[in-house]
XYZ file of C-alpha atoms in Angstrom:
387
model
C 77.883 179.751 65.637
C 77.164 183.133 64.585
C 74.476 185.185 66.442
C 74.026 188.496 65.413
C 74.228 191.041 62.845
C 74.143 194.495 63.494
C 74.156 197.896 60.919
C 75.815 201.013 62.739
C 76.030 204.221 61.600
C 79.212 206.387 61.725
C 77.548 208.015 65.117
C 77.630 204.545 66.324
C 73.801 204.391 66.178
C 71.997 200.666 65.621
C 70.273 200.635 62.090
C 69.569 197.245 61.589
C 69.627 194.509 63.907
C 69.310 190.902 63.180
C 69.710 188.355 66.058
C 70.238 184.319 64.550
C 70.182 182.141 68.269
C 67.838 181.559 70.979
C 70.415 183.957 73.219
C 69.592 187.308 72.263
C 72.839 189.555 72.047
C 72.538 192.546 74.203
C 73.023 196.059 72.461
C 75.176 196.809 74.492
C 77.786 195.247 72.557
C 78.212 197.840 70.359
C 78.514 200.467 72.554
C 81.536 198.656 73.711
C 82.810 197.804 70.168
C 82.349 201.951 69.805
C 84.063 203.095 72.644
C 87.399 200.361 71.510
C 86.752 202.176 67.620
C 87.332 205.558 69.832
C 90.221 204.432 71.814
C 92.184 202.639 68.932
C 91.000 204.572 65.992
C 90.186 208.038 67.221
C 86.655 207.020 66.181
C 87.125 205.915 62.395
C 86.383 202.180 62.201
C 87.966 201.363 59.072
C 91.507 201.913 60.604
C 90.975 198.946 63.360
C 91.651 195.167 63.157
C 87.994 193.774 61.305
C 88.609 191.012 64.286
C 88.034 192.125 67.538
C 88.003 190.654 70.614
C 85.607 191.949 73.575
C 85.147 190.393 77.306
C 82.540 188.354 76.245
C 82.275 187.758 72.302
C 84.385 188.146 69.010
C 83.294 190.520 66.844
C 84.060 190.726 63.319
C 83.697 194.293 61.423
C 83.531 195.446 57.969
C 83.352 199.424 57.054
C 81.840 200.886 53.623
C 80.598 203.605 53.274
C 79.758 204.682 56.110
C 78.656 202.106 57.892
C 79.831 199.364 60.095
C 78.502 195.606 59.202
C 79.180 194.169 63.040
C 78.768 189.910 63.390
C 78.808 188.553 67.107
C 80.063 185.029 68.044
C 80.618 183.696 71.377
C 82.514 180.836 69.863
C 85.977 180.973 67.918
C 84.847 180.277 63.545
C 86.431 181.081 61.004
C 85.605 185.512 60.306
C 84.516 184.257 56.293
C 81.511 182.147 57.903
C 79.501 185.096 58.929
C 80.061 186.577 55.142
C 78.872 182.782 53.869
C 75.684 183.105 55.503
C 75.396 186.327 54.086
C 76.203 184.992 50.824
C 73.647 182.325 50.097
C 71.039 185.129 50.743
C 71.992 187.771 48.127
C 72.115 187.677 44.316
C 74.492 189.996 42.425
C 74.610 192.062 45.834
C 70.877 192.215 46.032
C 68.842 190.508 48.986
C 67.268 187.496 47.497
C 65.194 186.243 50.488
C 66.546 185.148 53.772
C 63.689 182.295 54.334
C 65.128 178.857 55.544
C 62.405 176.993 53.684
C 62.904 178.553 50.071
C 66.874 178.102 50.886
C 66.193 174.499 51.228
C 64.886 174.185 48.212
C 67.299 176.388 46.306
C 70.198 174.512 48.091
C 69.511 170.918 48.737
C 70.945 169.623 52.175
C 73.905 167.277 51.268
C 73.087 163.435 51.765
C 74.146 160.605 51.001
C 71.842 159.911 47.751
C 73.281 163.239 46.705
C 76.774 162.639 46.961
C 76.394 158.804 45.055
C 74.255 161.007 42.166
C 77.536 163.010 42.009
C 79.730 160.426 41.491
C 77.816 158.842 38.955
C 76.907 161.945 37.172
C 79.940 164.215 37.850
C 77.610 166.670 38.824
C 78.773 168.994 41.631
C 76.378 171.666 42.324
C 73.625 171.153 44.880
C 72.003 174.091 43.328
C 68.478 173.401 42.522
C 67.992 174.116 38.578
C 64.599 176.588 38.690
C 63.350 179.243 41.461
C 60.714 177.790 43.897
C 57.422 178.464 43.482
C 56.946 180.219 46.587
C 59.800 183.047 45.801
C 57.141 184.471 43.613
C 54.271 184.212 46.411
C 52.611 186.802 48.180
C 53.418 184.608 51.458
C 57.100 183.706 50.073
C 57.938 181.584 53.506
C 55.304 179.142 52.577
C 55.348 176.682 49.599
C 52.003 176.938 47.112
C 51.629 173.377 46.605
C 51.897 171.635 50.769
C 51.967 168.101 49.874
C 51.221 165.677 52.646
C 49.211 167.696 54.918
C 48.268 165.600 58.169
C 46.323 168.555 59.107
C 47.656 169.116 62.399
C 50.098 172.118 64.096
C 51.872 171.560 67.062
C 53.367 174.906 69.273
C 56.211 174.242 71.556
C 57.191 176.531 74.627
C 61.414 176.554 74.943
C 63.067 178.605 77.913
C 66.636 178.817 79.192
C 66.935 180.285 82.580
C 70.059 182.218 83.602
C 70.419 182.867 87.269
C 72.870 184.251 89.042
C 72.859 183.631 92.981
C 75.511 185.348 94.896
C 78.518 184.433 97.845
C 75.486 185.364 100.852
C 72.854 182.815 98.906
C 71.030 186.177 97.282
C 68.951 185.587 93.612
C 70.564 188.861 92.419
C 69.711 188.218 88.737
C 66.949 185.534 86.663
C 65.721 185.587 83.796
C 64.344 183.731 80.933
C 65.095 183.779 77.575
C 62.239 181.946 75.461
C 61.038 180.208 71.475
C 58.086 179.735 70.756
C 58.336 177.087 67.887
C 56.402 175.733 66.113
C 55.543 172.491 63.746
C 52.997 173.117 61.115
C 51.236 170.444 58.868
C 48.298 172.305 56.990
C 47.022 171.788 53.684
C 45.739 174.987 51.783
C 47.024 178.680 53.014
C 45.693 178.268 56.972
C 45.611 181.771 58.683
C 46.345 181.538 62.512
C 45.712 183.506 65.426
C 47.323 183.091 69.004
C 47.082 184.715 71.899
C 48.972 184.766 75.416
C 47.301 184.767 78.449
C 50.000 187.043 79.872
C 51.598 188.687 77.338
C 53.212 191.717 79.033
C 55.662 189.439 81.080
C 57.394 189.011 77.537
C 60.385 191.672 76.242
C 62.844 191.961 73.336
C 60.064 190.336 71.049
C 61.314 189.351 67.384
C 59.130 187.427 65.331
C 59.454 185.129 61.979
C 58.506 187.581 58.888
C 55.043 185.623 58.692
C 53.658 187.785 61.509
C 51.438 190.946 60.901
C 52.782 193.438 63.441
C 49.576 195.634 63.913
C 47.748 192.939 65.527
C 50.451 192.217 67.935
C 51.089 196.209 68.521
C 47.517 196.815 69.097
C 46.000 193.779 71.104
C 49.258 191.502 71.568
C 47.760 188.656 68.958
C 49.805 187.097 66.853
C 48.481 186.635 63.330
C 50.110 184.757 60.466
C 50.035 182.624 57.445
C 52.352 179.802 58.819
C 55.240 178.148 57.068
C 54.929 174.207 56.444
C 56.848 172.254 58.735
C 59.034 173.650 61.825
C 59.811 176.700 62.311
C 60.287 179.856 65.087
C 57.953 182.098 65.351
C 58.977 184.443 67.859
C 61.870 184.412 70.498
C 61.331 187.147 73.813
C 62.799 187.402 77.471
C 60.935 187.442 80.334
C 62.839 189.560 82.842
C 63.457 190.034 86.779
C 62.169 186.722 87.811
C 61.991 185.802 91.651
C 62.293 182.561 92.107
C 64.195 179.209 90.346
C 63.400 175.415 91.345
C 66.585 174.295 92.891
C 69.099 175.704 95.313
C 72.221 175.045 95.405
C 74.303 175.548 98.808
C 77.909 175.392 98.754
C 80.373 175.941 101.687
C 84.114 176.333 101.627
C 86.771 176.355 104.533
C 90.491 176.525 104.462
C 93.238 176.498 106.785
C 96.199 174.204 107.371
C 96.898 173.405 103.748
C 93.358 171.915 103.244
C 89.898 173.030 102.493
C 86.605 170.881 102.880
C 84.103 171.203 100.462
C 80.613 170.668 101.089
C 77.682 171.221 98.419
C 73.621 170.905 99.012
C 70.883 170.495 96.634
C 67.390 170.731 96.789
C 64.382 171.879 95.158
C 63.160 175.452 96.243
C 60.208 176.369 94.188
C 58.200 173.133 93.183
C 57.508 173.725 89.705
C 54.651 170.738 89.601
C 56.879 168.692 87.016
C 60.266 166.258 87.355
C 63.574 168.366 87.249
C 65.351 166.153 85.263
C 69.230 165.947 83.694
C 70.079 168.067 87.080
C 74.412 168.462 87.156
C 76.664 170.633 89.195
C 79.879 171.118 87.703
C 82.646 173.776 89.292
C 86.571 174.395 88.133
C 89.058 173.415 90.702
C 90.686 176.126 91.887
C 94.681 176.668 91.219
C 97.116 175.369 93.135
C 95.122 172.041 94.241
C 97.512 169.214 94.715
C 94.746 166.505 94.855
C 91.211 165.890 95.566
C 89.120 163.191 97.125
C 85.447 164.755 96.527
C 81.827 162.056 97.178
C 78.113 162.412 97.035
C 75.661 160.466 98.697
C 73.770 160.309 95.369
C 74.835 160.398 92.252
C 78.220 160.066 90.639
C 81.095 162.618 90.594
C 83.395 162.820 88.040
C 87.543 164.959 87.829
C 87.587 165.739 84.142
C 91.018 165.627 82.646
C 90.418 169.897 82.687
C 90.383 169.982 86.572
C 86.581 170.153 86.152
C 84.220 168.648 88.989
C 81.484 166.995 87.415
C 78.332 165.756 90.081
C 75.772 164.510 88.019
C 72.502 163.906 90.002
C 69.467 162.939 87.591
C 66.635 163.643 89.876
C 66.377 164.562 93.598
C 64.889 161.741 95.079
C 62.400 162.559 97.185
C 64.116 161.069 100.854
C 66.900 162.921 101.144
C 69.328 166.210 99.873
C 71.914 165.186 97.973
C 75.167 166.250 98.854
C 78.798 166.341 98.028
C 81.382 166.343 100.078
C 85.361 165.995 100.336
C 88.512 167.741 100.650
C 90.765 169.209 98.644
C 94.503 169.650 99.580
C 96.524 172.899 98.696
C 100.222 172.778 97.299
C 102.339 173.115 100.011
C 103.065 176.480 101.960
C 99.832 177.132 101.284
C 97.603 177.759 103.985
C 94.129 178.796 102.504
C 92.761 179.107 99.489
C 92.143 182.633 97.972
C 90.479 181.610 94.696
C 86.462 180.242 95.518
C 85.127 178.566 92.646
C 81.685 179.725 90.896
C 79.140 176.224 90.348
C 77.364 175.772 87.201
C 74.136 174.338 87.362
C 72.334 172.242 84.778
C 68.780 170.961 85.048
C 65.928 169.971 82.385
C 61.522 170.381 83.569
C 59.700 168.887 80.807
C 56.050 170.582 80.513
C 56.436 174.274 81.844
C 57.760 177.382 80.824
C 59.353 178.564 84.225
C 58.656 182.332 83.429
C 54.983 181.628 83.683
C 54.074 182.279 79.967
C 50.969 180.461 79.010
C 49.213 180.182 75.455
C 45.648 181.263 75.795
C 44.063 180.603 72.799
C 45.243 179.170 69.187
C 42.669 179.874 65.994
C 43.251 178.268 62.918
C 40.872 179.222 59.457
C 40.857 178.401 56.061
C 41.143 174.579 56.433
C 38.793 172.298 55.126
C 38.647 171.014 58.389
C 39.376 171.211 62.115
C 42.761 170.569 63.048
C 44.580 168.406 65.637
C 46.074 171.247 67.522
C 48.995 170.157 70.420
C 50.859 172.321 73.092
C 54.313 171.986 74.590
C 56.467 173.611 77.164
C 60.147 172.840 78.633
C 62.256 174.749 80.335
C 66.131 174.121 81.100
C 68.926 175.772 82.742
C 71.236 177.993 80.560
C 74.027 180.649 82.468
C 72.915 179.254 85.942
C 75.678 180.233 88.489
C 76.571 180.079 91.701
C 79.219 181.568 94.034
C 80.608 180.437 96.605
């Protein structure tokens, strides 16, 4: 899945960023793709590969003009995606809007009604045959005519937390990278105004095109003429965090040709809500011959990849789980040099971990008051630990 999109000049300088996933891709990216461009290229861009591979994403560059059009993917896709995307937002090489709703109506999601009307009428296009309405709008992310209004907006609170917890049991990195999403249902053009009751824990803001920045510059409000139906309306981290619900305790001896394994779980910060979906998965290390790993709760699982999988549900509340075992070394080998790194999964349904908390939601120009509902969830993303 693509995730960014940035615009550099030829001094390597950002122009334009646009980020497209909840994980927001570091700058720092491109100071890396620059310094490759001057190692490879003595600094000209348009004599390297337009596929590159860096430590931690592929990047795919094109060069006109001057400047370098740089797309970021952690996953392998195929480079003419990220122009596709690209593609379905431009007419005749101009920008024709890059709003999901409108594109939804311009290009109807394939279904299966669609596909029988094709066969019947040989019709292939899933173009829609006239512009909508709201291309020519003053608020062009919102549809003139909302049919079916239930009168009601819902806001949603989703966090991933990535921790990082090193070999002596140290938090030496945790932070939180956060949506706040939302599901409108509002007849008329509503105007809305939302406010955080700590907004300066948030960084890296970006917000949906429906927000008015002043408000947010000068008093951190958000105010906006909402889209119908679901939608993001901003995305931020929340840095330096100090604490994360669980721990996670592994231990790891060798000698003789063996090494017994022994991995504790508990819950560390209380966050007043279940931890749900919790799993602990590590890689076996090389040269393992066999291994005869068991919990006291839960189930644990080799994958066919050499991947330990302990999946735990919930801690229950009279005892630690833990799992223990061996695992035996190919011969002539004595200890094991290679300690594996645990990733941990987990799921709290009705908190933002990073402690961001809506204080106040407004909603005007409706006929009437709302039904207004509030959400928050919070689950593990790069959650490591090393043993």
């Amino acid at each position: 899945m693509l995730q960014c999109i940035f615009l550099l000049s030829d001094s390597g300088e950002v122009m334009v960023e646009k980020q497209m996933a909840g994980h927001r891709v570091d700058r720092a990216i491109c100071g890396w793709f620059w310094d490759y461009v001057l190692a490879h290229a003595a600094g000209d861009p348009s004599k390297i590969l337009q596929v590159v591979v860096s430590p931690t994403h592929y990047l795919f560059q094109i060069y006109r003009n001057g400047v370098t059009f740089l797309a970021c993917t952690q996953v392998e896709m195929p480079p003419l995606m990220a122009i596709e995307v690209l593609d379905e937002m431009m007419d005749n090489g101009f920008p024709l809007t890059t709003e999901p709703n409108i594109l939804k109506e311009m290009i109807a999601p394939p279904n299966i009604v669609n596909k029988m009307l094709n066969v019947v009428t040989g019709k292939s296009s899933i173009l829609g045959s006239k512009l909508p309405d709201a291309a020519a709008s003053f608020v062009p992310w919102r549809s003139t005519v909302v049919k079916d209004a239930s009168n009601e907006v819902y806001v949603n609170i989703v966090e991933e937390l990535d921790a990082c917890v090193n070999r002596e049991g140290v938090l030496v990195k945790c932070e939180a990278y956060g949506e706040v999403q939302v599901n409108c249902s509002l007849p008329g053009v509503p105007e809305l105004t939302m406010s955080f009751a700590n907004p300066t824990i948030i960084n890296d803001v970006t917000f949906h095109p429906c927000v008015r920045f002043r408000p947010w510059e000068s008093n951190q409000i958000l105010s906006f003429v909402p889209p119908d139906g679901q939608f993001k309306l901003m995305s931020y981290r929340v840095k330096k965090l100090k604490k994360t619900p669980i721990y996670v305790k592994p231990q790891l001896t060798s000698d003789s040709g063996n090494c017994r394994v022994s991995v504790m779980v508990g819950i560390r910060n209380d966050p007043g809500k279940p931890i749900d979906s919790i799993t602990v998965q590590f890689q076996l290390p090389p040269l393992i011959v066999s291994a005869d790993l068991t919990a006291n709760y839960g189930t644990v699982d080799i994958l066919a990849d050499k991947t330990c999988l302990w999946t735990i549900g919930q801690i229950p509340k009279d005892r630690a789980p833990v799992l223990s075992g061996n695992l035996r070394l190919e011969e002539g080998l004595a200890q094991l040099h290679t300690l594996p790194t645990f990733q941990v999964k987990f799921k709290i349904m009705g908190v933002a971990l990073s402690g961001l908390q809506i204080d106040k939601l407004d909603v005007k120009n409706t006929p009437s008051a709302p039904y207004k509902g509030f959400r928050a969830q919070t689950q593990a993303g790069k959650y490591e630990v090393r043993s």
